[in-house]
């Protein structure tokens, strides 16, 4: 077991380094630290779509009513908007290459519709030949996988969408 002084030293080292996450396990004790990068995960809440209402002007009986193409498009967009089926996004903690499975001959960690726990590994992001396992951090169901296997991902890029349980 690490002493309080050793844990404080680890925290200082983590703050000074470019590492975002650190895990250590020995003799049954496990420590996991994550930097507070100031990047907040956004929970998307459905907001009503504002569609411009046409201004009704009095017309004479002879003038036929004309509907502009912009008004038609606004109505179509409003009809096609659906509420999001997720309330959490798993984002990449670093720049690297996204891998959906531990190796090419193994099955994917998760697929759309899979239930995950907070500690479930959902993918790997490789950076400088280091393979970093990414955990779900929330309990829920994978509703969407946003990147392809082998794709380069950026820091903060959404990788998965989850509907929390």
PDB file of C-alpha atoms in Angstrom:
ATOM      1  CA  UNK A   1       0.000   0.000   0.000  1.00  0.00           C
ATOM      2  CA  UNK A   2       1.259   3.451  -0.878  1.00  0.00           C
ATOM      3  CA  UNK A   3       1.659   6.064   1.835  1.00  0.00           C
ATOM      4  CA  UNK A   4      -0.126   9.408   1.681  1.00  0.00           C
ATOM      5  CA  UNK A   5       3.193  11.083   0.867  1.00  0.00           C
ATOM      6  CA  UNK A   6       3.777   8.713  -2.068  1.00  0.00           C
ATOM      7  CA  UNK A   7       0.254   9.334  -3.373  1.00  0.00           C
ATOM      8  CA  UNK A   8       0.825  13.101  -3.139  1.00  0.00           C
ATOM      9  CA  UNK A   9       4.073  12.691  -5.083  1.00  0.00           C
ATOM     10  CA  UNK A  10       2.216  10.719  -7.767  1.00  0.00           C
ATOM     11  CA  UNK A  11      -0.391  13.475  -8.013  1.00  0.00           C
ATOM     12  CA  UNK A  12       2.346  16.106  -8.411  1.00  0.00           C
ATOM     13  CA  UNK A  13       4.085  14.039 -11.105  1.00  0.00           C
ATOM     14  CA  UNK A  14       0.800  13.525 -12.952  1.00  0.00           C
ATOM     15  CA  UNK A  15       0.082  17.276 -12.843  1.00  0.00           C
ATOM     16  CA  UNK A  16       3.505  18.053 -14.299  1.00  0.00           C
ATOM     17  CA  UNK A  17       3.357  15.413 -17.041  1.00  0.00           C
ATOM     18  CA  UNK A  18       1.452  15.207 -20.310  1.00  0.00           C
ATOM     19  CA  UNK A  19      -0.265  12.007 -19.136  1.00  0.00           C
ATOM     20  CA  UNK A  20      -4.034  12.369 -18.658  1.00  0.00           C
ATOM     21  CA  UNK A  21      -4.675   9.121 -16.805  1.00  0.00           C
ATOM     22  CA  UNK A  22      -2.659   6.857 -14.503  1.00  0.00           C
ATOM     23  CA  UNK A  23      -3.453   3.445 -13.000  1.00  0.00           C
ATOM     24  CA  UNK A  24      -1.341   1.484 -10.506  1.00  0.00           C
ATOM     25  CA  UNK A  25      -2.068  -1.872  -8.926  1.00  0.00           C
ATOM     26  CA  UNK A  26       0.064  -3.810  -6.446  1.00  0.00           C
ATOM     27  CA  UNK A  27      -0.629  -6.215  -3.582  1.00  0.00           C
ATOM     28  CA  UNK A  28      -4.381  -5.913  -4.015  1.00  0.00           C
ATOM     29  CA  UNK A  29      -4.374  -2.102  -3.837  1.00  0.00           C
ATOM     30  CA  UNK A  30      -5.403  -0.161  -6.927  1.00  0.00           C
ATOM     31  CA  UNK A  31      -5.052   3.550  -7.640  1.00  0.00           C
ATOM     32  CA  UNK A  32      -6.526   5.259 -10.663  1.00  0.00           C
ATOM     33  CA  UNK A  33      -5.981   8.959 -11.303  1.00  0.00           C
ATOM     34  CA  UNK A  34      -7.320  11.165 -14.072  1.00  0.00           C
ATOM     35  CA  UNK A  35      -6.329  14.748 -14.767  1.00  0.00           C
ATOM     36  CA  UNK A  36      -9.004  17.358 -14.573  1.00  0.00           C
ATOM     37  CA  UNK A  37      -8.434  18.781 -18.042  1.00  0.00           C
ATOM     38  CA  UNK A  38     -11.266  21.254 -17.836  1.00  0.00           C
ATOM     39  CA  UNK A  39     -12.991  19.537 -20.756  1.00  0.00           C
ATOM     40  CA  UNK A  40     -16.482  18.691 -19.654  1.00  0.00           C
ATOM     41  CA  UNK A  41     -18.510  15.935 -21.201  1.00  0.00           C
ATOM     42  CA  UNK A  42     -21.643  17.472 -22.560  1.00  0.00           C
ATOM     43  CA  UNK A  43     -24.977  15.849 -21.949  1.00  0.00           C
ATOM     44  CA  UNK A  44     -27.110  16.749 -24.909  1.00  0.00           C
ATOM     45  CA  UNK A  45     -30.618  17.766 -24.022  1.00  0.00           C
ATOM     46  CA  UNK A  46     -33.164  18.006 -26.763  1.00  0.00           C
ATOM     47  CA  UNK A  47     -34.153  21.579 -27.446  1.00  0.00           C
ATOM     48  CA  UNK A  48     -37.167  22.529 -29.482  1.00  0.00           C
ATOM     49  CA  UNK A  49     -36.404  23.471 -33.040  1.00  0.00           C
ATOM     50  CA  UNK A  50     -37.460  27.012 -33.835  1.00  0.00           C
ATOM     51  CA  UNK A  51     -39.078  27.158 -37.208  1.00  0.00           C
ATOM     52  CA  UNK A  52     -39.925  30.571 -38.532  1.00  0.00           C
ATOM     53  CA  UNK A  53     -43.647  31.117 -38.763  1.00  0.00           C
ATOM     54  CA  UNK A  54     -44.853  32.718 -41.971  1.00  0.00           C
ATOM     55  CA  UNK A  55     -46.309  36.171 -41.579  1.00  0.00           C
ATOM     56  CA  UNK A  56     -49.943  36.068 -42.626  1.00  0.00           C
ATOM     57  CA  UNK A  57     -50.948  39.088 -44.605  1.00  0.00           C
ATOM     58  CA  UNK A  58     -54.429  39.773 -45.825  1.00  0.00           C
ATOM     59  CA  UNK A  59     -54.747  38.775 -49.428  1.00  0.00           C
ATOM     60  CA  UNK A  60     -57.299  39.529 -52.018  1.00  0.00           C
ATOM     61  CA  UNK A  61     -59.448  36.719 -53.342  1.00  0.00           C
ATOM     62  CA  UNK A  62     -57.711  36.824 -56.711  1.00  0.00           C
ATOM     63  CA  UNK A  63     -54.123  36.235 -55.428  1.00  0.00           C
ATOM     64  CA  UNK A  64     -53.294  32.563 -54.873  1.00  0.00           C
ATOM     65  CA  UNK A  65     -51.309  31.774 -51.720  1.00  0.00           C
ATOM     66  CA  UNK A  66     -47.648  31.136 -52.482  1.00  0.00           C
ATOM     67  CA  UNK A  67     -45.472  29.095 -50.172  1.00  0.00           C
ATOM     68  CA  UNK A  68     -41.764  29.750 -50.455  1.00  0.00           C
ATOM     69  CA  UNK A  69     -39.329  26.883 -50.836  1.00  0.00           C
ATOM     70  CA  UNK A  70     -37.601  28.009 -47.622  1.00  0.00           C
ATOM     71  CA  UNK A  71     -40.844  27.560 -45.660  1.00  0.00           C
ATOM     72  CA  UNK A  72     -41.275  24.086 -47.166  1.00  0.00           C
ATOM     73  CA  UNK A  73     -37.708  23.130 -46.208  1.00  0.00           C
ATOM     74  CA  UNK A  74     -38.274  24.432 -42.658  1.00  0.00           C
ATOM     75  CA  UNK A  75     -41.347  22.246 -42.303  1.00  0.00           C
ATOM     76  CA  UNK A  76     -39.468  19.193 -43.647  1.00  0.00           C
ATOM     77  CA  UNK A  77     -36.568  19.756 -41.252  1.00  0.00           C
ATOM     78  CA  UNK A  78     -38.944  20.138 -38.304  1.00  0.00           C
ATOM     79  CA  UNK A  79     -40.658  16.872 -39.224  1.00  0.00           C
ATOM     80  CA  UNK A  80     -37.348  14.979 -39.552  1.00  0.00           C
ATOM     81  CA  UNK A  81     -35.802  16.174 -36.262  1.00  0.00           C
ATOM     82  CA  UNK A  82     -35.828  13.472 -33.620  1.00  0.00           C
ATOM     83  CA  UNK A  83     -34.750  13.543 -30.016  1.00  0.00           C
ATOM     84  CA  UNK A  84     -31.291  12.106 -29.381  1.00  0.00           C
ATOM     85  CA  UNK A  85     -31.204   8.548 -28.044  1.00  0.00           C
ATOM     86  CA  UNK A  86     -28.146   9.170 -25.863  1.00  0.00           C
ATOM     87  CA  UNK A  87     -27.224  11.272 -22.863  1.00  0.00           C
ATOM     88  CA  UNK A  88     -23.473  10.678 -22.569  1.00  0.00           C
ATOM     89  CA  UNK A  89     -20.550  10.667 -24.998  1.00  0.00           C
ATOM     90  CA  UNK A  90     -17.280   8.841 -24.479  1.00  0.00           C
ATOM     91  CA  UNK A  91     -14.556  11.086 -25.877  1.00  0.00           C
ATOM     92  CA  UNK A  92     -10.972  10.316 -26.777  1.00  0.00           C
ATOM     93  CA  UNK A  93      -8.577  11.339 -23.982  1.00  0.00           C
ATOM     94  CA  UNK A  94      -5.734  11.768 -26.483  1.00  0.00           C
ATOM     95  CA  UNK A  95      -4.718  11.919 -30.119  1.00  0.00           C
ATOM     96  CA  UNK A  96      -4.121   8.457 -31.510  1.00  0.00           C
ATOM     97  CA  UNK A  97      -5.452   5.532 -33.512  1.00  0.00           C
ATOM     98  CA  UNK A  98      -8.810   4.028 -32.522  1.00  0.00           C
ATOM     99  CA  UNK A  99      -9.045   0.231 -32.297  1.00  0.00           C
ATOM    100  CA  UNK A 100     -12.383  -1.469 -31.603  1.00  0.00           C
ATOM    101  CA  UNK A 101     -10.833  -4.811 -30.575  1.00  0.00           C
ATOM    102  CA  UNK A 102      -7.742  -5.979 -28.661  1.00  0.00           C
ATOM    103  CA  UNK A 103      -6.281  -7.490 -31.855  1.00  0.00           C
ATOM    104  CA  UNK A 104      -7.429  -7.966 -35.465  1.00  0.00           C
ATOM    105  CA  UNK A 105      -8.443 -11.605 -34.868  1.00  0.00           C
ATOM    106  CA  UNK A 106     -10.476 -10.839 -31.702  1.00  0.00           C
ATOM    107  CA  UNK A 107     -14.098  -9.616 -31.533  1.00  0.00           C
ATOM    108  CA  UNK A 108     -14.894  -5.940 -30.910  1.00  0.00           C
ATOM    109  CA  UNK A 109     -15.031  -4.790 -27.298  1.00  0.00           C
ATOM    110  CA  UNK A 110     -18.551  -3.409 -27.794  1.00  0.00           C
ATOM    111  CA  UNK A 111     -21.209  -3.106 -30.473  1.00  0.00           C
ATOM    112  CA  UNK A 112     -24.287  -0.932 -30.794  1.00  0.00           C
ATOM    113  CA  UNK A 113     -26.898  -2.170 -28.321  1.00  0.00           C
ATOM    114  CA  UNK A 114     -24.379  -3.627 -25.845  1.00  0.00           C
ATOM    115  CA  UNK A 115     -24.793  -2.831 -22.153  1.00  0.00           C
ATOM    116  CA  UNK A 116     -21.669  -1.475 -20.431  1.00  0.00           C
ATOM    117  CA  UNK A 117     -20.590  -0.849 -16.845  1.00  0.00           C
ATOM    118  CA  UNK A 118     -18.432   2.036 -15.606  1.00  0.00           C
ATOM    119  CA  UNK A 119     -15.285  -0.112 -15.838  1.00  0.00           C
ATOM    120  CA  UNK A 120     -16.111  -1.817 -19.165  1.00  0.00           C
ATOM    121  CA  UNK A 121     -13.376  -1.413 -21.758  1.00  0.00           C
ATOM    122  CA  UNK A 122     -14.954  -0.053 -24.945  1.00  0.00           C
ATOM    123  CA  UNK A 123     -11.887   0.433 -27.172  1.00  0.00           C
ATOM    124  CA  UNK A 124      -8.158   1.095 -27.369  1.00  0.00           C
ATOM    125  CA  UNK A 125      -6.496   4.337 -28.448  1.00  0.00           C
ATOM    126  CA  UNK A 126      -2.886   3.844 -29.517  1.00  0.00           C
ATOM    127  CA  UNK A 127      -0.537   6.781 -29.051  1.00  0.00           C
ATOM    128  CA  UNK A 128       3.214   6.474 -29.631  1.00  0.00           C
ATOM    129  CA  UNK A 129       3.118   2.664 -29.512  1.00  0.00           C
ATOM    130  CA  UNK A 130       1.279   2.714 -26.162  1.00  0.00           C
ATOM    131  CA  UNK A 131      -2.122   1.036 -26.185  1.00  0.00           C
ATOM    132  CA  UNK A 132      -4.522   2.852 -23.837  1.00  0.00           C
ATOM    133  CA  UNK A 133      -7.696   1.027 -22.849  1.00  0.00           C
ATOM    134  CA  UNK A 134     -10.674   3.388 -22.760  1.00  0.00           C
ATOM    135  CA  UNK A 135     -13.406   2.654 -20.212  1.00  0.00           C
ATOM    136  CA  UNK A 136     -17.086   3.561 -20.454  1.00  0.00           C
ATOM    137  CA  UNK A 137     -17.093   5.569 -17.165  1.00  0.00           C
ATOM    138  CA  UNK A 138     -20.913   5.252 -17.046  1.00  0.00           C
ATOM    139  CA  UNK A 139     -23.402   2.411 -16.850  1.00  0.00           C
ATOM    140  CA  UNK A 140     -25.693   2.227 -19.869  1.00  0.00           C
ATOM    141  CA  UNK A 141     -26.274   1.028 -23.431  1.00  0.00           C
ATOM    142  CA  UNK A 142     -24.118   1.841 -26.472  1.00  0.00           C
ATOM    143  CA  UNK A 143     -26.427   3.646 -28.907  1.00  0.00           C
ATOM    144  CA  UNK A 144     -23.888   4.716 -31.513  1.00  0.00           C
ATOM    145  CA  UNK A 145     -20.263   4.063 -32.457  1.00  0.00           C
ATOM    146  CA  UNK A 146     -18.946   7.228 -34.090  1.00  0.00           C
ATOM    147  CA  UNK A 147     -15.545   6.111 -35.447  1.00  0.00           C
ATOM    148  CA  UNK A 148     -14.229   3.256 -37.563  1.00  0.00           C
ATOM    149  CA  UNK A 149     -11.531   0.754 -36.578  1.00  0.00           C
ATOM    150  CA  UNK A 150      -8.065   2.098 -37.432  1.00  0.00           C
ATOM    151  CA  UNK A 151      -9.277   5.708 -37.712  1.00  0.00           C
ATOM    152  CA  UNK A 152      -7.133   8.558 -36.370  1.00  0.00           C
ATOM    153  CA  UNK A 153      -8.920  10.328 -33.505  1.00  0.00           C
ATOM    154  CA  UNK A 154      -8.342  13.737 -31.957  1.00  0.00           C
ATOM    155  CA  UNK A 155      -8.271  14.761 -28.299  1.00  0.00           C
ATOM    156  CA  UNK A 156     -11.858  15.266 -27.108  1.00  0.00           C
ATOM    157  CA  UNK A 157     -13.402  13.665 -30.207  1.00  0.00           C
ATOM    158  CA  UNK A 158     -16.596  11.727 -29.411  1.00  0.00           C
ATOM    159  CA  UNK A 159     -16.102   7.963 -29.896  1.00  0.00           C
ATOM    160  CA  UNK A 160     -19.342   6.466 -28.527  1.00  0.00           C
ATOM    161  CA  UNK A 161     -22.788   7.605 -27.506  1.00  0.00           C
ATOM    162  CA  UNK A 162     -24.416   5.955 -24.510  1.00  0.00           C
ATOM    163  CA  UNK A 163     -27.911   6.001 -23.058  1.00  0.00           C
ATOM    164  CA  UNK A 164     -27.351   5.925 -19.305  1.00  0.00           C
ATOM    165  CA  UNK A 165     -29.103   3.207 -17.339  1.00  0.00           C
TER     166      UNK A 165
END
